[in-house]
Coordinates of C-alpha atoms and ligand atoms in Angstrom, one line a residue:
A1 CA -11.7 57.1 -48.5
K2 CA -12.2 58.8 -52.0
E3 CA -9.6 61.4 -51.9
L4 CA -7.1 62.2 -54.8
N5 CA -3.5 62.2 -53.6
P6 CA -1.6 65.1 -54.6
G7 CA 0.4 63.4 -57.3
G8 CA -2.9 62.3 -59.2
Y9 CA -2.0 58.7 -59.4
C10 CA -5.0 57.5 -57.3
F11 CA -7.4 54.9 -58.9
Y12 CA -9.7 52.4 -57.1
S13 CA -10.2 48.8 -57.6
Q14 CA -13.7 47.7 -58.8
T15 CA -14.0 45.6 -55.4
K16 CA -16.0 46.3 -52.5
D17 CA -13.7 47.5 -50.2
E18 CA -12.5 50.2 -52.7
R19 CA -9.0 51.5 -51.8
S20 CA -6.2 54.0 -53.5
V21 CA -2.9 52.4 -54.5
D22 CA -0.4 54.9 -53.4
R23 CA 2.5 55.9 -55.7
L24 CA 5.2 54.1 -53.9
E25 CA 3.2 50.9 -54.2
L26 CA 2.5 51.9 -57.9
E27 CA 6.4 52.7 -58.3
A28 CA 7.4 49.3 -56.6
E29 CA 4.9 47.2 -59.1
L30 CA 6.0 49.6 -62.3
R31 CA 9.7 48.7 -61.8
H32 CA 9.2 44.9 -62.1
A33 CA 6.3 45.2 -64.8
A34 CA 8.2 44.5 -68.0
E35 CA 10.4 41.8 -66.5
K36 CA 7.2 40.1 -64.9
H37 CA 5.8 40.3 -68.4
Q38 CA 2.7 42.5 -67.6
L39 CA 3.2 45.2 -70.3
R40 CA 1.3 45.1 -73.6
L41 CA 1.3 46.9 -76.8
H42 CA -2.2 47.7 -78.5
Y43 CA -2.1 48.7 -82.1
Q44 CA -4.4 51.4 -83.5
P45 CA -4.4 51.4 -87.4
K46 CA -3.7 54.6 -89.1
I47 CA -6.2 54.5 -92.3
D48 CA -5.3 55.8 -95.8
M49 CA -8.2 58.3 -96.1
A50 CA -8.5 57.6 -99.8
S51 CA -7.9 54.1 -100.2
G52 CA -9.2 53.0 -96.7
R53 CA -6.2 50.6 -96.4
V54 CA -4.1 50.6 -93.2
A55 CA -0.9 52.9 -93.7
G56 CA 0.4 52.1 -90.7
V57 CA -0.3 51.4 -86.9
E58 CA 0.5 53.1 -83.6
A59 CA 1.6 51.3 -80.6
L60 CA -0.2 52.3 -77.3
L61 CA 1.2 50.9 -74.3
R62 CA -0.9 48.9 -71.5
W63 CA -0.1 47.4 -68.3
Q64 CA -1.6 44.4 -67.4
H65 CA -1.7 44.0 -63.6
P66 CA -2.3 40.7 -61.8
R67 CA -4.7 42.6 -58.8
W68 CA -5.5 46.2 -60.4
G69 CA -6.1 44.8 -63.9
L70 CA -5.7 46.8 -67.3
M71 CA -4.2 50.0 -66.8
Q72 CA -4.2 52.9 -69.1
P73 CA -1.3 55.0 -69.9
D74 CA -2.8 58.1 -68.0
Q75 CA -2.5 55.9 -64.6
F76 CA 0.9 54.7 -64.8
I77 CA 2.9 56.8 -67.7
P78 CA 3.0 60.2 -65.6
L79 CA 4.8 58.6 -62.6
A80 CA 7.2 56.3 -65.1
E81 CA 8.2 59.7 -66.3
E82 CA 9.0 61.4 -63.2
T83 CA 10.7 58.4 -62.0
G84 CA 12.8 57.8 -64.9
L85 CA 11.2 54.5 -65.0
I86 CA 9.9 55.4 -68.5
V87 CA 13.4 55.0 -70.3
G88 CA 13.5 51.3 -69.7
I89 CA 9.8 50.7 -70.4
G90 CA 10.4 53.0 -73.4
Y91 CA 12.9 50.7 -75.1
W92 CA 10.8 47.6 -74.2
V93 CA 8.2 49.3 -76.1
V94 CA 10.3 50.0 -79.3
Q95 CA 11.8 46.7 -79.3
T96 CA 8.3 44.8 -79.0
A97 CA 7.1 46.9 -81.7
C98 CA 9.6 46.4 -83.9
H99 CA 9.5 42.7 -83.1
D100 CA 5.9 42.5 -84.0
A101 CA 6.1 44.9 -87.0
K102 CA 8.8 42.2 -88.3
S103 CA 6.4 39.1 -87.7
W104 CA 3.5 40.9 -89.9
S105 CA 5.9 41.2 -93.0
D106 CA 7.0 37.8 -92.3
A107 CA 3.7 36.4 -92.5
G108 CA 3.3 38.2 -96.0
H109 CA 1.4 41.4 -94.8
P110 CA 2.3 44.6 -96.7
P111 CA 5.2 46.6 -94.9
I112 CA 3.3 49.0 -92.8
S113 CA 4.9 51.3 -90.4
V114 CA 4.7 51.2 -86.7
A115 CA 4.8 54.2 -84.8
V116 CA 5.8 54.6 -81.1
N117 CA 5.3 57.2 -78.7
L118 CA 8.2 59.1 -77.2
S119 CA 8.3 60.6 -73.6
A120 CA 10.1 63.8 -72.6
R121 CA 12.6 62.1 -70.9
Q122 CA 13.5 59.5 -73.1
F123 CA 13.8 62.0 -75.9
R124 CA 16.5 63.7 -73.8
Q125 CA 18.7 60.8 -73.5
E126 CA 22.2 61.4 -75.1
D127 CA 22.3 58.0 -76.6
L128 CA 18.8 57.7 -77.9
A129 CA 19.5 57.3 -81.5
E130 CA 22.6 54.8 -80.9
R131 CA 20.2 52.6 -78.6
L132 CA 17.4 52.9 -81.0
G133 CA 19.4 52.2 -83.9
S134 CA 20.9 49.1 -82.2
I135 CA 17.4 47.9 -81.2
V136 CA 15.9 48.4 -84.7
R137 CA 19.0 46.7 -86.4
A138 CA 18.6 43.5 -83.8
S139 CA 14.8 43.2 -85.0
G140 CA 15.6 42.8 -88.6
L141 CA 12.8 45.6 -89.2
A142 CA 13.9 48.3 -92.0
M143 CA 14.7 51.4 -90.3
N144 CA 12.1 53.5 -92.5
R145 CA 9.1 51.5 -91.1
L146 CA 10.0 52.6 -87.3
E147 CA 8.2 56.2 -86.8
L148 CA 8.7 58.1 -83.6
E149 CA 6.0 60.5 -82.3
I150 CA 7.0 63.6 -80.5
T151 CA 4.9 66.4 -79.3
E152 CA 5.5 70.2 -79.6
S153 CA 6.4 70.6 -75.8
M154 CA 9.4 68.1 -75.8
V155 CA 11.0 69.9 -78.6
M156 CA 10.1 73.3 -77.5
R157 CA 12.2 72.9 -74.1
D158 CA 15.3 73.3 -75.9
P159 CA 14.7 73.3 -79.9
D160 CA 18.4 73.4 -80.9
A161 CA 19.3 70.1 -79.0
A162 CA 15.7 68.5 -80.1
A163 CA 16.5 69.2 -83.7
D164 CA 20.1 67.8 -83.3
A165 CA 18.5 64.7 -82.0
M166 CA 15.9 64.5 -84.7
R167 CA 18.7 65.1 -87.4
R168 CA 20.5 62.0 -86.0
L169 CA 17.4 59.7 -85.9
R170 CA 16.8 60.7 -89.5
A171 CA 20.3 60.0 -90.5
M172 CA 19.7 56.2 -89.3
G173 CA 16.4 56.5 -91.6
I174 CA 13.6 56.6 -88.4
R175 CA 10.7 58.6 -89.3
L176 CA 9.2 61.4 -87.0
A177 CA 5.6 62.7 -86.3
M178 CA 4.7 65.5 -84.5
D179 CA 2.0 64.5 -82.0
D180 CA -0.9 66.4 -80.5
F181 CA -0.4 69.2 -83.1
G182 CA -2.0 72.5 -82.0
T183 CA -2.1 71.9 -78.5
G184 CA 1.3 73.2 -77.9
Y185 CA 3.3 76.4 -78.1
S186 CA 5.1 76.4 -81.3
S187 CA 3.8 78.4 -84.2
L188 CA 3.4 76.5 -87.5
G189 CA 6.3 78.3 -88.9
V190 CA 8.6 76.7 -86.2
L191 CA 7.7 73.1 -87.7
K192 CA 10.1 73.8 -90.7
R193 CA 12.9 74.0 -88.3
F194 CA 12.3 70.1 -87.5
P195 CA 13.3 67.3 -90.2
I196 CA 9.3 66.0 -89.6
Q197 CA 7.8 63.4 -92.2
S198 CA 4.2 63.6 -90.5
L199 CA 1.9 65.8 -88.5
K200 CA -0.9 64.4 -86.1
V201 CA -3.7 67.1 -85.9
D202 CA -5.1 66.6 -82.4
R203 CA -8.5 65.3 -81.5
S204 CA -9.5 68.4 -79.9
F205 CA -9.7 70.2 -83.6
V206 CA -11.3 67.0 -84.9
R207 CA -14.1 66.5 -82.4
D208 CA -16.5 69.7 -83.6
L209 CA -15.9 68.7 -87.5
P210 CA -17.7 69.4 -89.5
H211 CA -20.3 72.0 -87.6
N212 CA -17.7 74.3 -85.9
G213 CA -16.4 76.7 -88.5
D214 CA -13.2 77.6 -86.8
D215 CA -12.0 74.1 -86.4
V216 CA -12.8 73.5 -90.2
A217 CA -10.7 76.7 -91.0
I218 CA -7.7 75.4 -88.6
T219 CA -7.9 71.8 -89.9
R220 CA -7.7 73.4 -93.8
A221 CA -4.8 75.6 -92.8
V222 CA -2.6 72.9 -91.1
I223 CA -3.1 70.8 -93.8
A224 CA -2.2 73.4 -96.5
M225 CA 0.9 74.2 -94.3
A226 CA 1.7 70.7 -93.7
H227 CA 1.6 69.8 -97.4
S228 CA 3.7 72.7 -98.7
L229 CA 6.5 71.3 -96.2
R230 CA 6.0 68.0 -97.7
M231 CA 4.6 66.3 -94.6
D232 CA 1.6 63.8 -94.4
V233 CA -1.2 65.2 -92.3
V234 CA -3.1 62.2 -89.6
A235 CA -6.1 63.1 -88.0
E236 CA -6.6 61.6 -84.5
G237 CA -9.8 60.8 -82.8
V238 CA -12.2 60.3 -85.9
E239 CA -15.1 59.2 -84.5
H240 CA -17.8 59.4 -87.2
Q241 CA -18.8 59.9 -90.9
G242 CA -19.1 63.7 -90.8
Q243 CA -15.6 64.4 -89.4
F244 CA -14.4 61.9 -91.9
D245 CA -16.2 63.7 -94.5
A246 CA -14.9 67.0 -93.7
L247 CA -11.2 65.6 -93.2
L248 CA -11.3 64.1 -96.8
K249 CA -12.6 67.2 -98.5
E250 CA -10.0 69.3 -97.0
G251 CA -7.0 66.7 -98.3
C252 CA -6.1 64.7 -94.9
D253 CA -4.1 61.6 -95.8
Q254 CA -4.6 59.6 -92.7
F255 CA -6.6 59.0 -90.0
Q256 CA -7.0 57.2 -86.7
G257 CA -10.0 56.8 -84.5
Y258 CA -12.9 54.8 -83.5
F259 CA -14.5 55.4 -86.7
C260 CA -12.5 52.9 -88.2
K261 CA -10.7 50.6 -85.2
P262 CA -9.7 51.4 -81.4
P263 CA -6.4 50.3 -80.3
L264 CA -6.6 46.3 -81.1
T265 CA -4.7 43.7 -79.1
E266 CA -1.8 42.2 -81.2
P267 CA -3.8 39.1 -82.4
D268 CA -7.1 41.2 -83.3
L269 CA -4.8 43.6 -85.4
V270 CA -3.3 40.4 -87.2
R271 CA -6.9 39.3 -87.8
Y272 CA -8.0 42.7 -89.1
L273 CA -4.7 42.9 -91.5
E274 CA -5.8 39.4 -92.8
D275 CA -9.2 40.6 -93.5
E276 CA -8.1 43.5 -95.3
R277 CA -5.9 41.1 -97.4
R278 CA -9.3 39.3 -98.7
R279 CA -10.9 42.1 -99.5
Ligands
C2E1 P1 -1.6 59.8 -77.9 O1 -0.2 59.4 -78.4 O2 -2.4 60.9 -78.5 O3 -2.6 58.6 -78.2 C1 -4.0 58.6 -78.8 C2 -4.9 58.3 -77.8 O4 -6.0 58.1 -78.1 C3 -4.8 56.8 -77.2 O5 -5.1 56.6 -75.5 C4 -5.9 56.1 -78.0 O6 -6.4 54.9 -77.5 C5 -7.1 57.5 -77.9 N1 -7.9 57.2 -79.0 C6 -7.8 56.5 -80.3 N2 -8.8 56.9 -81.1 C7 -10.0 57.6 -80.4 C8 -11.1 58.5 -80.6 O7 -11.5 58.0 -82.0 N3 -11.7 58.7 -79.8 C9 -11.2 59.0 -78.7 N4 -11.6 59.6 -77.6 N5 -9.9 58.4 -78.4 C10 -9.1 57.7 -79.1 P2 -4.6 55.8 -74.6 O8 -4.0 54.5 -75.5 O9 -4.9 56.1 -73.5 O10 -3.0 56.6 -74.7 C11 -2.9 58.1 -73.9 C12 -2.0 58.4 -74.3 O11 -0.7 57.8 -73.4 C13 -1.0 58.8 -75.7 O12 -1.8 59.7 -76.0 C14 0.5 59.0 -75.6 O13 0.8 60.1 -75.1 C15 0.5 58.0 -74.3 N6 1.4 56.7 -74.4 C16 0.7 55.7 -74.9 N7 1.5 54.9 -75.4 C17 2.8 55.2 -74.8 C18 4.0 54.7 -74.7 O14 4.4 53.7 -74.9 N8 5.1 55.4 -74.3 C19 4.8 56.7 -73.9 N9 5.8 57.6 -73.6 N10 3.4 57.3 -73.9 C20 2.4 56.6 -74.4
CA2 CA1 0.5 59.3 -80.2
CA3 CA1 -2.0 62.2 -80.1
CA4 CA1 -3.2 63.3 -76.9

């Protein structure tokens, strides 16, 4: 029966006898996903708008389940967050991303940054900075090549505690980005309280560029404000030339999106970096 369960973690297999997976089953499977080597990171390039070259990548989590196939974050991250499993998974993500980024520079590629999405639950861990510090050190990656993407709602819950945690991460050299900017409750002015190096304009403001005059005005204001606070601006979800041209004209620094590349498997990303070196 196709009924949504209240938790919303319902999905269906592709087989004929479609069935829903309940959250207990999902949780039980997710608990062992890391040790069973079922978690994967895909990497989406962040492209420098002026040069067209890769400035960094964002790690995006996937779960390759033996029976359910390739699971996208929205199918399991909310449950991972609620159950606390995200904390352990999150450290796996940072460890893997740092290890991979180190291997790219060891292979002779330029020292690009690697960004990891943090969840609210992780961000509230007392020992976050300490544990991240030892993970990065163990990987051999320079601290300033790791970037953490944090959302407005994560910092607005308890702005003082958030500012504190962010200062500790910054003191170690880790970079911070504000993700999905514009979708939360914070005003532009609030940003100056946080030690953020880059601001990611949410896809919803990019979607209707260049035709929607309001979105053009919002993008322009956000870019001007971010630059006056010495932050870089990254546009998300750029899918076509018209959006790219509008963002370039407004002085946006970097973009991500299908206009360049979707999230790539690690071997595909390495091939992309190799192709770029030959260009
Ligand atoms: P996000 O951080 O906003 O990531 C961007 C999402 O937009 C990704 O979806 C990406 O695949 C997608 N995207 C990229 N370019 C385009 C485009 O041109 N058009 C469109 N329509 N979409 C594009 P994905 O990979 O499904 O991730 C969804 C969300 O799951 C992420 O949103 C992030 O909030 C969360 N997430 C992903 N990986 C992790 C992780 O390791 N830890 C945590 N806590 N959250 C994660
Ligand atoms: Ca992100
Ligand atoms: Ca985002
Ligand atoms: Ca988003």
